[in-house]
mmCIF file of C-alpha atoms and ligand atoms in Angstrom:
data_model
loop_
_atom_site.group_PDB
_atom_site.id
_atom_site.type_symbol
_atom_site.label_atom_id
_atom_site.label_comp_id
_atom_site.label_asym_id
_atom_site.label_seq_id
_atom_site.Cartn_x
_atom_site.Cartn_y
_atom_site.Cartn_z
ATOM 1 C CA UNK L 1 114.671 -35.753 83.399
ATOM 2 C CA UNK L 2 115.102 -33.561 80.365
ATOM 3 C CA UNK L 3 112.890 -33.541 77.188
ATOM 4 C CA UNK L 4 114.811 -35.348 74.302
ATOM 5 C CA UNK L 5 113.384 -33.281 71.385
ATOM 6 C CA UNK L 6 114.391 -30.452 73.479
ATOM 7 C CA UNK L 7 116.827 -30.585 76.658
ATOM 8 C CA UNK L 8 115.867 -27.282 77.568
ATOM 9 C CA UNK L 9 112.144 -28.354 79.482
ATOM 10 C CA UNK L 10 113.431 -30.171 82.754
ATOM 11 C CA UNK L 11 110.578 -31.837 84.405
ATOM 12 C CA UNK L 12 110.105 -31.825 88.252
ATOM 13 C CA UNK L 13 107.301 -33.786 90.447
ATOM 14 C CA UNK L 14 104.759 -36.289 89.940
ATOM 15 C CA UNK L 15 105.116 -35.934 86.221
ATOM 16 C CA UNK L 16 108.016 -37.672 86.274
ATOM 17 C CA UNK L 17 106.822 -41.061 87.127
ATOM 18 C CA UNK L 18 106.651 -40.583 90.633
ATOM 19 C CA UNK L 19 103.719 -40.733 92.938
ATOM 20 C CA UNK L 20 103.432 -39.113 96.683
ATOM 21 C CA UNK L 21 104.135 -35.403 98.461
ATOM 22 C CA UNK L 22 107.951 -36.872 99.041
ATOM 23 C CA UNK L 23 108.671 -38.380 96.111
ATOM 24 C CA UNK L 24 107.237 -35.457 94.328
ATOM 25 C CA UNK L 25 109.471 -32.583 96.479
ATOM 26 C CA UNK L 26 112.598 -35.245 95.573
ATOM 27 C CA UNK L 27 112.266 -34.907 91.828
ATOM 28 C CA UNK L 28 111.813 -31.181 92.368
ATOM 29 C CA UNK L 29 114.790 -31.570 94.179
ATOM 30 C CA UNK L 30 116.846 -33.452 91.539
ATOM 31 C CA UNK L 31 115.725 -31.307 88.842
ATOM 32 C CA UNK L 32 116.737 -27.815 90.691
ATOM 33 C CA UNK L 33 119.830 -28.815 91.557
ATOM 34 C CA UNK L 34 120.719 -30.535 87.497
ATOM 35 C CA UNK L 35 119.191 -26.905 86.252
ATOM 36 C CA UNK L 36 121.554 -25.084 89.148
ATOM 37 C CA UNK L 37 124.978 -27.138 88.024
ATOM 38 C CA UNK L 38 124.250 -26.345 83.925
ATOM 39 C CA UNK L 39 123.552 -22.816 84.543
ATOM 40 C CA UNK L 40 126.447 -22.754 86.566
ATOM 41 C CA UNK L 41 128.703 -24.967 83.977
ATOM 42 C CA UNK L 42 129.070 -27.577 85.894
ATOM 43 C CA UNK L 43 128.734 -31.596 85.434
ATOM 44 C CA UNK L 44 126.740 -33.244 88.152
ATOM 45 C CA UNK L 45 126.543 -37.042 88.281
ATOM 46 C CA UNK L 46 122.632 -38.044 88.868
ATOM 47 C CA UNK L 47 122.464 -39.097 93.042
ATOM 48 C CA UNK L 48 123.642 -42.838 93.012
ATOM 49 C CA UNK L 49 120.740 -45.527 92.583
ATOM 50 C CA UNK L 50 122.034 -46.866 96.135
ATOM 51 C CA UNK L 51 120.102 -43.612 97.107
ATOM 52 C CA UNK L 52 116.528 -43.202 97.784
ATOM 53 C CA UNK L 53 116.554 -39.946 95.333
ATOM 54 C CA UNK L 54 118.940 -42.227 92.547
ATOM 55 C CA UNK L 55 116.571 -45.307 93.204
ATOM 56 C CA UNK L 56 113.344 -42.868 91.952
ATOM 57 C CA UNK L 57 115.613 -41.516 89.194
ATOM 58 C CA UNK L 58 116.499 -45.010 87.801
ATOM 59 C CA UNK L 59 112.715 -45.822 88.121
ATOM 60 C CA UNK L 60 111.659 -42.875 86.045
ATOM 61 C CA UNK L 61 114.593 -43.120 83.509
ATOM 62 C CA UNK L 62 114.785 -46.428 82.000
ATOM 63 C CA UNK L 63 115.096 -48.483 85.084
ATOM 64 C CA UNK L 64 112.208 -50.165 85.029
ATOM 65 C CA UNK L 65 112.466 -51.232 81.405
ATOM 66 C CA UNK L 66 115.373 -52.817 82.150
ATOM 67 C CA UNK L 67 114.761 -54.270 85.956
ATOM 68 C CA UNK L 68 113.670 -57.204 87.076
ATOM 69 C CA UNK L 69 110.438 -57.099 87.253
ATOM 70 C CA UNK L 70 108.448 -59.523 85.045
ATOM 71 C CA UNK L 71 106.527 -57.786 82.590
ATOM 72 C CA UNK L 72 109.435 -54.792 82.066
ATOM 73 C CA UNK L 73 108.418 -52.769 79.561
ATOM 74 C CA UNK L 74 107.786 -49.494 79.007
ATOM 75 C CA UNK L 75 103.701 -49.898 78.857
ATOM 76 C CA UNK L 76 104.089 -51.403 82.476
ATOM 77 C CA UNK L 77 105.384 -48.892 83.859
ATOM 78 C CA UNK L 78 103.805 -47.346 86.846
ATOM 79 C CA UNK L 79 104.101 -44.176 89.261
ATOM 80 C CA UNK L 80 106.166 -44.974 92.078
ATOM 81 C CA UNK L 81 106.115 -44.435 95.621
ATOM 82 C CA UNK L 82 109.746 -44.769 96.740
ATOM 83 C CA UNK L 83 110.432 -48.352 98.456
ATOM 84 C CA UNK L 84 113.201 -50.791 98.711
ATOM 85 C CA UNK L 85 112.544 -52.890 95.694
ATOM 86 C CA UNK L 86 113.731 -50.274 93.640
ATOM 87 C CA UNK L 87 117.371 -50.117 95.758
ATOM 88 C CA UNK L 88 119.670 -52.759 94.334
ATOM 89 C CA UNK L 89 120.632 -55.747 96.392
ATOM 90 C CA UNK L 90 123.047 -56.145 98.545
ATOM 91 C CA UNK L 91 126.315 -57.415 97.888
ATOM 92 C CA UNK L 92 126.939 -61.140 99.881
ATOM 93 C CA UNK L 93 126.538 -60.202 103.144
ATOM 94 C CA UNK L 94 125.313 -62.976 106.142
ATOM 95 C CA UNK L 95 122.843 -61.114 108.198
ATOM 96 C CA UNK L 96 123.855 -62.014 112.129
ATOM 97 C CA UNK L 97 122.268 -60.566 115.288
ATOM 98 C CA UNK L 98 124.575 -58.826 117.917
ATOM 99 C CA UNK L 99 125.371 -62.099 119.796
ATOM 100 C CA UNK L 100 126.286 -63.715 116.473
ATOM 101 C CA UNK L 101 122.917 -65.651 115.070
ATOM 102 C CA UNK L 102 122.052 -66.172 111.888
ATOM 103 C CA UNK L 103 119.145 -64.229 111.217
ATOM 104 C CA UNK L 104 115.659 -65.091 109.558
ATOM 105 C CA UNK L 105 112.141 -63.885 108.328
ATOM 106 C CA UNK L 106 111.832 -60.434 109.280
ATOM 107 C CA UNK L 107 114.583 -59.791 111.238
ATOM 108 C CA UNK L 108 116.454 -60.579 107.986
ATOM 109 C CA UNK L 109 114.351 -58.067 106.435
ATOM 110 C CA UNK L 110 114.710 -55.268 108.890
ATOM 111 C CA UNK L 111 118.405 -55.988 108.868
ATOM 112 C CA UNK L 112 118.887 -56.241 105.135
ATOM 113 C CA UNK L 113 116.545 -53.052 105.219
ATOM 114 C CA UNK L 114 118.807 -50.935 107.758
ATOM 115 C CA UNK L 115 121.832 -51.909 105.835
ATOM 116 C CA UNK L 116 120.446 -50.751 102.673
ATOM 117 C CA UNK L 117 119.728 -47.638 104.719
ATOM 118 C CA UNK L 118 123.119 -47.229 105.941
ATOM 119 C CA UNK L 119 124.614 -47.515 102.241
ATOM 120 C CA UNK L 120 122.193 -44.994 101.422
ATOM 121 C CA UNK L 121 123.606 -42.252 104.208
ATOM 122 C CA UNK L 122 127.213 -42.973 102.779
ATOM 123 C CA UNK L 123 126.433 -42.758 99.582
ATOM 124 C CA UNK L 124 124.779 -39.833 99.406
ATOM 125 C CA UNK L 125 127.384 -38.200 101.806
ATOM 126 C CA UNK L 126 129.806 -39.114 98.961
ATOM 127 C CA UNK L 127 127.605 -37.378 96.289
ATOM 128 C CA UNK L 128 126.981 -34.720 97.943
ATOM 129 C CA UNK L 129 130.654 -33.994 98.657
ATOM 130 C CA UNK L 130 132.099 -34.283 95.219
ATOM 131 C CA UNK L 131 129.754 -31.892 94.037
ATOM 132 C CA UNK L 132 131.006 -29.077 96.938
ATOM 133 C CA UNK L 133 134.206 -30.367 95.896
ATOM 134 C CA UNK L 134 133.396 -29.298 92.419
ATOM 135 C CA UNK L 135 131.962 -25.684 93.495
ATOM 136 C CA UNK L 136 134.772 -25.332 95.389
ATOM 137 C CA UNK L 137 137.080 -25.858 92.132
ATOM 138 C CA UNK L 138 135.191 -23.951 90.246
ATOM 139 C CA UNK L 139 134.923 -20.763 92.997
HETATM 140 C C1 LIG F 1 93.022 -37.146 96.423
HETATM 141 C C2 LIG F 1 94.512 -37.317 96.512
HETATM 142 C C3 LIG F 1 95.081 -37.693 97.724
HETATM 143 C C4 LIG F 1 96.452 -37.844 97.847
HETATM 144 N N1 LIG F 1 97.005 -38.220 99.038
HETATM 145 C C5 LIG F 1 98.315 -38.340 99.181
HETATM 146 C C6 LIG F 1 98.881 -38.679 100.429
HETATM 147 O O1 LIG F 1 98.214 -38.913 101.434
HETATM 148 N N2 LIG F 1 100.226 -38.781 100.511
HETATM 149 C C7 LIG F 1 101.036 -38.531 99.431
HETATM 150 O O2 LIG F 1 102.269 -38.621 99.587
HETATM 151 N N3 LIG F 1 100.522 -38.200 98.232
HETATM 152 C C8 LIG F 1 99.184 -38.097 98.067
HETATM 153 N N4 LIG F 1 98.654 -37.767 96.859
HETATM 154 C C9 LIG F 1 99.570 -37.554 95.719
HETATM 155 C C10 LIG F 1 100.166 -36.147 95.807
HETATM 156 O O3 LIG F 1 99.124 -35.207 95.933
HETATM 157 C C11 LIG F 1 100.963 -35.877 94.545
HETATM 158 O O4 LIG F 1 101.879 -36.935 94.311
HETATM 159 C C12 LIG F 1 101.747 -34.565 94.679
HETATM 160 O O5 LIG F 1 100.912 -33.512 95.099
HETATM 161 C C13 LIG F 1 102.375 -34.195 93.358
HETATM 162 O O6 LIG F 1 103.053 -32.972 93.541
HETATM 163 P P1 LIG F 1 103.503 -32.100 92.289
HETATM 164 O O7 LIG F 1 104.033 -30.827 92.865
HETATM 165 O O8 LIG F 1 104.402 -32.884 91.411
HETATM 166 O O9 LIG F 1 102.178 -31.864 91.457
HETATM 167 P P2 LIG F 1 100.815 -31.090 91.900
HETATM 168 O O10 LIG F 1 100.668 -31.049 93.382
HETATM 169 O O11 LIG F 1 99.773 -31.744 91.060
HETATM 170 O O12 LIG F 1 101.139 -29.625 91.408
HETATM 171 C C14 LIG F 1 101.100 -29.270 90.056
HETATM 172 C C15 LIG F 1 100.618 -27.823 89.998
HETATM 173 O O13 LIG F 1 100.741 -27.354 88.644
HETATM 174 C C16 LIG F 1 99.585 -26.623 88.358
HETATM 175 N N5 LIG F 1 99.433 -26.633 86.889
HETATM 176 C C17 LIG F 1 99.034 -27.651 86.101
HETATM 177 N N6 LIG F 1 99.030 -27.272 84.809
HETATM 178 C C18 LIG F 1 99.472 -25.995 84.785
HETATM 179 C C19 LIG F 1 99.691 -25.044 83.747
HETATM 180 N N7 LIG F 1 99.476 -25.353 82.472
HETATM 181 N N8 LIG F 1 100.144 -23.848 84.093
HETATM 182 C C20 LIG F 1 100.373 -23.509 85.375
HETATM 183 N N9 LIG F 1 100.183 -24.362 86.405
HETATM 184 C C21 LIG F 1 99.731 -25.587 86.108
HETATM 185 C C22 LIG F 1 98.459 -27.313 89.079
HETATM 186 O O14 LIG F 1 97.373 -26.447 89.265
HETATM 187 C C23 LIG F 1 99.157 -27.683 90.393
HETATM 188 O O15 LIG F 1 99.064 -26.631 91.349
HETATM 189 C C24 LIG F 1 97.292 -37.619 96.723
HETATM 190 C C25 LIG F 1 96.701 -37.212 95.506
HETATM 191 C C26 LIG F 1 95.334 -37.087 95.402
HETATM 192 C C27 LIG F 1 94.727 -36.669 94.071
#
């Protein structure tokens, strides 16, 4: 989220890529807390694309280019509201219901959905811990 010809102009908001109030505050949100860690001196891994705030960052970085979708170049890209195409799949998982059905249609979806969710809440639990675990090093 840096400038290449010159590393020191972060950018922050919409002008990333993204589009929406949310999306906009996240990439503020990145951005503050990359400027914090170099000021600071430390490394800070970008939030993990399993993330809603690492799923906008691959978008805006490169992801796209190199995703999936069918015309994947860079003059296709568009701004992006923050939804779970841009999460990657789950692993092989078989979606059941409580009393043990297969499920189907949209309660597939909704399950797939909260389980994407769920990795989302542990992984950025994880991030967010190894990086007090690094200020804590570094205090
Ligand atoms: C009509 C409309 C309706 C929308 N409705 C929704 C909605 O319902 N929900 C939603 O999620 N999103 C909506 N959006 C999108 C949302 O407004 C933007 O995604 C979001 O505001 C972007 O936030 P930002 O802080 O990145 O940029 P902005 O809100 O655009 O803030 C950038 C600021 O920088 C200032 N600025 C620009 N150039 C300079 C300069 N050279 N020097 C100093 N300051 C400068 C501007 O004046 C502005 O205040 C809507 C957008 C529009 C246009």
């Amino acid at each position: 989220m840096r400038l290449k010809a010159d590393p020191r102009v972060r950018f922050a908001g919409q002008v990333t890529g993204v589009e929406g109030y949310v999306e906009s505050a996240a990439m503020g949100l990145v951005a503050g807390r990359m400027a914090a860690a170099q000021a600071l001196g430390r490394q800070v891994a970008p939030p993990p694309d399993t993330t809603a705030l690492g799923a906008l960052v691959n978008h805006i970085t490169g992801g796209h280019v190199v995703g999936q979708i069918e015309d994947s170049t860079a003059r296709s890209f568009q701004p992006m509201n923050v939804n779970f195409g841009l999460f990657p799949e789950l692993g092989p998982v078989e979606l059941k219901s409580p009393d043990g059905k297969r499920l189907k249609g949209a309660d597939k979806g909704r399950a797939r959905k909260r389980l994407m969710s769920l990795r989302a809440l542990d992984d950025l639990g994880a991030w967010l811990s190894s990086q007090q675990a690094a200020q804590s090093a570094t205090a």
